[in-house]
Structures are given as C-alpha cells and as structure tokens.
Amino acid sequence: MSEHDVINFPIGTSQTVLIVDDDPAQRHEIVTCLGDLGIRTAQAEDGATAVEMVRTLRPAVVIMDIRMPRLNGIDAVQVIGRHTGTKIILVTGDPDSLYKANTSKLDVFAVIEKPIPLRSLSRFVLKALGRETP
Amino acid sequence: MSRLRSRNPRQPTLNVRAASKAIAAGCCALLGFIIDSTLESAHAASVGDYVSLHWYSVVLLAVGSIVGALAAIGLPILRRQSLRLTTELRHSRQELASEITRRSELTSTLQARESYLAAVLENLADTVVTIDENGIIETANAATERIFGYPLDELIGQNVALLIPEDRREQYRNYMENLKRGRGKIVPGGSQEFAARTKSGVQVPIYLSISEMMLDGERKFIGVMRDISRRKRAEDDARKASEIFKLSFENMMHGAVVYDANQRIIAFNQRYVDFLGLPPSEVFIGQSLENILRVQKRIGLHADKDIEAFIRQRYEEIRRGGETRMEIELPGDRFLAVRSVSVPGKLHVSTFANITERNRSARALKESETRIRAILEHAADAIMTVSSDGTILSFNPAGERIFGYTNQEIVGRTIDTLMPQGGLSCFEHAETNLTAAAKGCRKDGTLFPLEVSAARASLAQAEIGVLILRDVTTQKGMQAQLLHTSKLATVGQMAAGLAHEMNQPLNVIRMAADNVLIRLENNHADPEWLREKLELIGEQAAKVGMMILHMRVFARSDGSDFKPFDPLESVRSAARLMDHQLRLANIQVDESLPERCTRVLGHSTQLEQVVINLLTNAHDAILEHPNPVKGGIGHIGLSLSENQAKRTVVIRVRDTGGGISDEIRERVFDPFFTTKDVGKGTGLGLSICNTIITEMKGWIDIVNVPGGTEMVVTIPAQMTN
C-alpha cells in the first residue's frame, strides 16, 4: 500500500490507543501511564508501521511523534484520512514541527509539545475515548 | 835564412890573364912550328906556289896568326868576360844559394802552413768536402766524419751522393751532369739550405756552400756544410714564438697598439681598430700617434678636449715614461679603459679594454642593490642572514619591529636569542629550502608563534643562511578562531540531532517522574516499581550528562598538543550523534567497524568533527539528489580499516547522493565553497576537515563511486602502540 492512498476505514473503532514513537523508553512511559488508567495500548515505531496498524487494529486514538523515519507524523495524518474516526494526537519536541503542525490545517485532535506532561496526555486520551476524566 | 858566404868579386877564381898568355904563347909556338915545318919540307918556291902548295900551312899560319891576334886581343876580353862571368856565376851561385835557402824556408813555411791549415780543417765545425767532377769525394775533414758518422776511409772514394737523402739523389745527379757538361754554373759565394743524410739515416739540416776550383787541370768542387740543426731549431722556436705572439696579439680581448720611439705604429691588432671605431685606412704600420689622436678627435672621441694640447700632453707622458690609465667615452654610450706603458726611447704600448658591459653591470648592480635594499627595508617579514654557526649577520627593519631589538643589538648575537628552542637546528636542516613553525622570543621575553623560511646561500665562499621569519600570532589566532568557529558551526550542524538526542532522555525522565507522581497520588506506587523508575530516571539523566560532557569537550578550543587516541571511538561517537538525523531522512547507515583499532595522534574531538561533517555532507547529498534511489532509502556506508603495511587508518564515508562533478571536486576543500543555497551551510566544513586531517599528517581523498561519492580519510597510525 502506498503512503498516498487514502484509506477509508469502516466507522467503528476499538478502544485501543496506538502509541507511535521511535524511542521505546518514551513509549514505555506513555504505556505505563495509560495502562494505569486501564487503557489498552499498542505500539509502533514509525509512520509506515503506524498506518498498517491503524488499518488492522482500528485504534480509537493514535499518539504520534511528528519526527519519525520512513513516514513522518504529518504525512501519516494525511494518509490515515478523515473518515476513519481515529483521533490523532501529535506530539513533538521540535519547535519547527510544532509550528508546522499548528499552522497546517490538519484534522488532529491535539498537538502536544514534548516533554509530554502525562496528566494532560491522560486527559486528552480519555476525552478522545469519550470517557470523562474521573 | 842561411847566410850566403860572400866572396870578393874582384878576385876571379880563374886566372884569366895567365890563361890568355899561355894561349898566346901556345899559338905562337904552334905557328912557329908550322912555319918551320913548312919551310923545311918545301923549297922556297914562290910564295904563290908556296901558298898553293902549302895552303894549308898558310891557312894554318893565317889562322894561327888570326888566332894569335884574336887571342892577344881577345884573351883580355875573354879574360874580362870570364871575370864577369865568374862574378856573375858567383852572383848566380849566391842567388841560387839564397834561392835554395828561400825555397827551403818556403817549404818549411809551406809545411808549417799546411799543418796549420790541416789543423784548421780538422778542427773546423763545418764539414769541408772536396769532390771531383763525378762527385767522388777526394778529401773530407774531421767534421765530416763527426757529422755524418762515416769514418774517413768510408768517405774517400765514395760518391758524395752517399750524404744526400735518397729522394734528392736524382736531382743531385742531374745537377752534377749539367755541371760536368758545362751547362750549369756554380755561383761563387752561393749557398743553400738542404737536408743531408747521415750514416744512420738521420736527416740533418745543413747550410751548404759550394765552390769550384781547378787543381792539376781538373775541376774540383769544394762543399762546405754547416750543421744548422740548432739554428733551425732556434728559427723554428723564433717562428713559433712569433706565431704565438701574433695569435695572442690578434686574439686578445683587449685592443692593443705599439709605438716605437718616434711614436710611429709598429704593431696593432684588429680589436684596437674596432674598439675605437677608427677608419681602417688610417691605421697602418708607420702611422704617427698624433695623426691617430687627430683621427680619434674627428670621429668623436675626446669631445671635451683641445686635441693639440692633448697630443702634447700624451707625448710628454710618453717621454717621461711609466704607466698611465684613463677611461674614454665613445659615441654610442660605450666606454673603454686604456692603459699605456711607456719605455722612453724604446716604445710604448697602449691596451684598450671594453668596459661598457662592466660599467653597465656596475650600474645595473647598483640599481639592483637599491631595489633589494628597498625590499629589505619595507618587507613586512623579518629577513636576516646568519653565518653557518648561527651568528646573525644582518637584520632588517621588520625584524627590529617584530623582535624588539635594534640592528646593532642583534647583529653578532646568535640565532637562539630570537628562537630559543631549536632555533639553530632549523638552519642546520635546511638542505634546500625549509619552512617550519617555531617559537620566537621577543626582547621583552614574550614567546610568539613564528613561521620560518630558511634557505642556504653562498656568499664569498662562505655558506650563509637566509631566514625569513613571519610573526603568525594573528594568523594562529585566526586559525584557532576559525577552528573554534568551525567547531561551533559543526555543533550547530549537530544541533537538531543533538537537541533531539538530549531531549529523548529528558522526556523519559519527565514522563517517568510524572508517572511516579501520579501513582503516588493514587497510592499505587510500590517500592519496587518506584525503585525501577528512579533508577531509570538516574540512567537517563546520566545519559544527558554524558552528552553534555561530550559537547563541552568538543566545544573547548584545542590549544593542547596532539595525544594518542582511538579513532574508532570518534567514529562511533559521530555516528551516534548523527543517527537520529539520518534515520529521519530515511538514510540507512551501513557500518563496517572493527572491534579495535590502533591509536592515532591528534584530538579525538577533531576527528569526530570531521566524521560528523562527512556524514552531514553525505546526508545532504542524498537529500538533494534529484533522482532518489529506488525504494526511497538513501545509504551511507561508514567504515574504518587499518592498512598494516602502510601503517595507516582509513575511514570511509560513502553516500548514494549521485556523485560530484570534477569542477566541484577540485574546489570542495576551498574555504567557504559550498554547493548549498545561501543560508544553508557555511561551507567551512570540508576545508576545516582538510586542515584537521592535514595537521594529523593525513589526507582526504574524494572518489566517485557508482551512484555516489566516497570520502576517504587516511591518517597515520601511531608508531608505537
């Protein structure tokens, strides 16, 4: 499947959160945090894998670092498309990417600057899942 | 002379008187007898009958009477005559005697003379040979034996052709033939040179005089031969000397003219005519000095002189004798130096040397000197000369300025005053030219970096060193600055990757801390989990610390000397730093690194800088490549290998960025050369890399490989491991 195909997924998603980051240590912390909230997580280390896993897993939320090899976050957003219903949270440690993300008309749920404040992240994720923060 | 016995001539030896008387008496007696006998025998016949009968008696009687009469008359006459005769006889006898005496005296004289002549002949240096008409040798003197080597008995009776060389014998025979036939003539007093032949076959040059004489009715020839070998040799020597003189005279570099005591030319050479530009018709043997001087004036020489006064002056000088020198200017800006030597009453010689070149050279030399002095005075670098033992011989103003010593203070001191450590050695090692870095010491004691250029030169058979010293303080400062700047620039290059690198552990720390806090708030934190988390935080923090440390080492200026370090570490470090950036760009790094590596001399951070730079360039090349590689993945090959034989370490960075053109390749090492757009990249990178590697005594090669470029860094491995 080429990166440029627009994927049309059927509506309906699982309650999984897909975490996409090339740094396993950072993924782990997010997993820990969400896990403590009882949220199911899956992981991918680059954009291409992320696209694949979105197709198969149909996560409700994707937390994605913008700067990634093979397919960066912003492009991945395009590919994943609007109609999937997956909510995308972009994260980045790079001011330029942050700027780009904020100014381009992307249909993303949120853009968070690294280092990720986990409490905020939790709130966003719960909201995206339709669960209110306790 | 024997004395003749003298006799009284008056006393005749013969008593003539007595004899005449006797004869008369006898005749009378006879007459009487006859008459008597006649009368007796015949009767007195007539006288006539008598007479006819006894005519004979009559005749006898008549005769007798005549005889008697004659005797009577004649006898005294006779007597007188006989007296005279006697006297004459006596005279004759006397004369005869004296003649005989004379003759015998003459004979003795002759004999004496003969011995004398014989002695002379025998002792003559010249050969005297007499020959007859046919050429047969009749006499020969001792000299003939000596010169020709034949003993006399081998000469006498032989044809004189014996003494003539074979090739001339024909000629001789013809000549003798002609002489014999009366066709030729000997010129009295004539002589000629001719080569004669000795017994041993040697030819000897002789001077031959031939004369003719008649002796005993026969024609004889006398040949006098003088051995002229010595004279010939002397002649040859004289001729050779004359030739040598002529040759030398004509071929000298100088023009020369010789005048006799009357100031007339007796010799001159062509160069004399040429140098002075004299019309050849005016220069001849016998020409007078004053005419020559007037001609010179006419053609433009001695322009400022009154020529008559000059002529007088010259004549005066010549008369006085001795040497004079002067310089003449010729038309056309030419100069001659003239030297005249006069021997009064004998001759005087003038020689002329063309000093135009010398004058021109002198002038040119002066100009050149002035120029060189100007260069020395105004040069910005210190220029000095030192002797082979290091003593400073000269010092220019720039040197004074740079070192703070005045010329007087420093000349005479040794070079180590200015370059304390190994100043002298830099000269000793100057096989050809040498440029080296050294430390200079100013008068106030401060040290500063110097660049020394040393060369050897010869000056008046002594070896000197010429040193040019440049104060490179500012340069070194700038270089250090540049190096530092480039390092910071490299740091800037790494900034993005660096930022990310550092942010990663920091992010982990923050999130881990957050997790801990959340759990603690929820009372969910068990000590074991807490411990893990805290350890994690610690590790990540340490990671950041290492990075910062690394950066600090990197950012610090390297004033220090080279140290041995492991190049593998630098390569790995660089790769790590660039890792994230490269992965972001979808570039795969294919590493080929050994387990261990020989150490090299230099600064590890500098080598790291180089590798980072190369990786960055490779990264940029791939990204900018118009035709990306299939699959969208760029590749960078990073390898390190050791060449044991050449004792080098080789680091290769290969990219798939499409390669570079030859023009660009030539310029990549130029400072500030860049193929990037304005604002992207400083262009400092490769030139600095080159400087760094060159200072490590290595080099960088650029090779085009299929699909891209390979940068090959070669550095010498440290000798002792």
Tab-separated table of C-alpha atoms in Angstrom, chain A residues 21-23 25-30 32-34 36-37 65-72 93 114-119 121-122, chain B residues 496-497 500 503-508 510-515 517-519 521-522 524 529 533 536 540 580-581 583-586:
chain	number	residue	atom	x	y	z
A	21	ASP	CA	7.409	6.883	18.696
A	22	ASP	CA	10.880	5.706	17.672
A	23	ASP	CA	12.100	5.834	21.285
A	25	ALA	CA	11.701	4.345	26.555
A	26	GLN	CA	9.306	7.141	25.884
A	27	ARG	CA	6.681	4.754	24.543
A	28	HIS	CA	7.037	2.771	27.737
A	29	GLU	CA	6.235	5.718	29.984
A	30	ILE	CA	3.134	6.524	27.989
A	32	THR	CA	2.602	2.870	31.849
A	33	CYS	CA	0.569	5.963	32.318
A	34	LEU	CA	-2.313	4.839	30.158
A	36	ASP	CA	-2.617	2.708	34.978
A	37	LEU	CA	-5.845	4.199	33.659
A	65	ASP	CA	5.545	11.790	17.232
A	66	ILE	CA	5.871	14.064	14.235
A	67	ARG	CA	9.512	13.384	13.520
A	68	MET	CA	9.850	9.824	12.579
A	69	PRO	CA	11.711	7.866	9.945
A	70	ARG	CA	10.029	6.412	6.937
A	71	LEU	CA	6.863	8.451	7.310
A	72	ASN	CA	6.635	11.386	9.496
A	93	GLY	CA	9.909	18.053	20.770
A	114	LYS	CA	7.430	17.265	24.435
A	115	PRO	CA	8.289	16.563	27.153
A	116	ILE	CA	4.750	15.261	27.392
A	117	PRO	CA	3.026	16.154	30.622
A	118	LEU	CA	1.406	12.827	31.329
A	119	ARG	CA	-1.527	14.219	33.252
A	121	LEU	CA	-1.977	13.466	27.985
A	122	SER	CA	-4.253	11.291	30.083
B	496	ALA	CA	18.967	19.494	15.599
B	497	GLY	CA	20.095	15.958	16.086
B	500	HIS	CA	16.677	15.553	19.886
B	503	ASN	CA	15.561	15.579	24.645
B	504	GLN	CA	14.931	11.897	24.455
B	505	PRO	CA	16.344	11.017	27.874
B	506	LEU	CA	14.931	14.215	29.276
B	507	ASN	CA	11.498	13.316	28.034
B	508	VAL	CA	11.834	9.938	29.590
B	510	ARG	CA	9.897	13.860	32.830
B	511	MET	CA	7.402	11.194	31.983
B	512	ALA	CA	8.836	8.740	34.428
B	513	ALA	CA	8.677	11.370	37.107
B	514	ASP	CA	5.125	12.134	36.149
B	515	ASN	CA	4.192	8.503	36.346
B	517	LEU	CA	3.877	11.283	40.966
B	518	ILE	CA	0.558	10.052	39.544
B	519	ARG	CA	0.924	6.693	41.171
B	521	GLU	CA	-1.101	10.429	44.296
B	522	ASN	CA	-3.152	7.343	43.673
B	524	HIS	CA	-0.426	2.992	43.640
B	529	TRP	CA	8.291	-0.137	40.991
B	533	LYS	CA	11.563	4.192	37.968
B	536	LEU	CA	15.575	4.710	35.082
B	540	GLN	CA	18.568	8.807	31.608
B	580	HIS	CA	18.619	10.290	14.589
B	581	GLN	CA	19.034	12.852	11.852
B	583	ARG	CA	17.061	7.911	10.302
B	584	LEU	CA	14.687	10.830	9.942
B	585	ALA	CA	15.945	11.325	6.459
B	586	ASN	CA	15.353	7.676	5.683
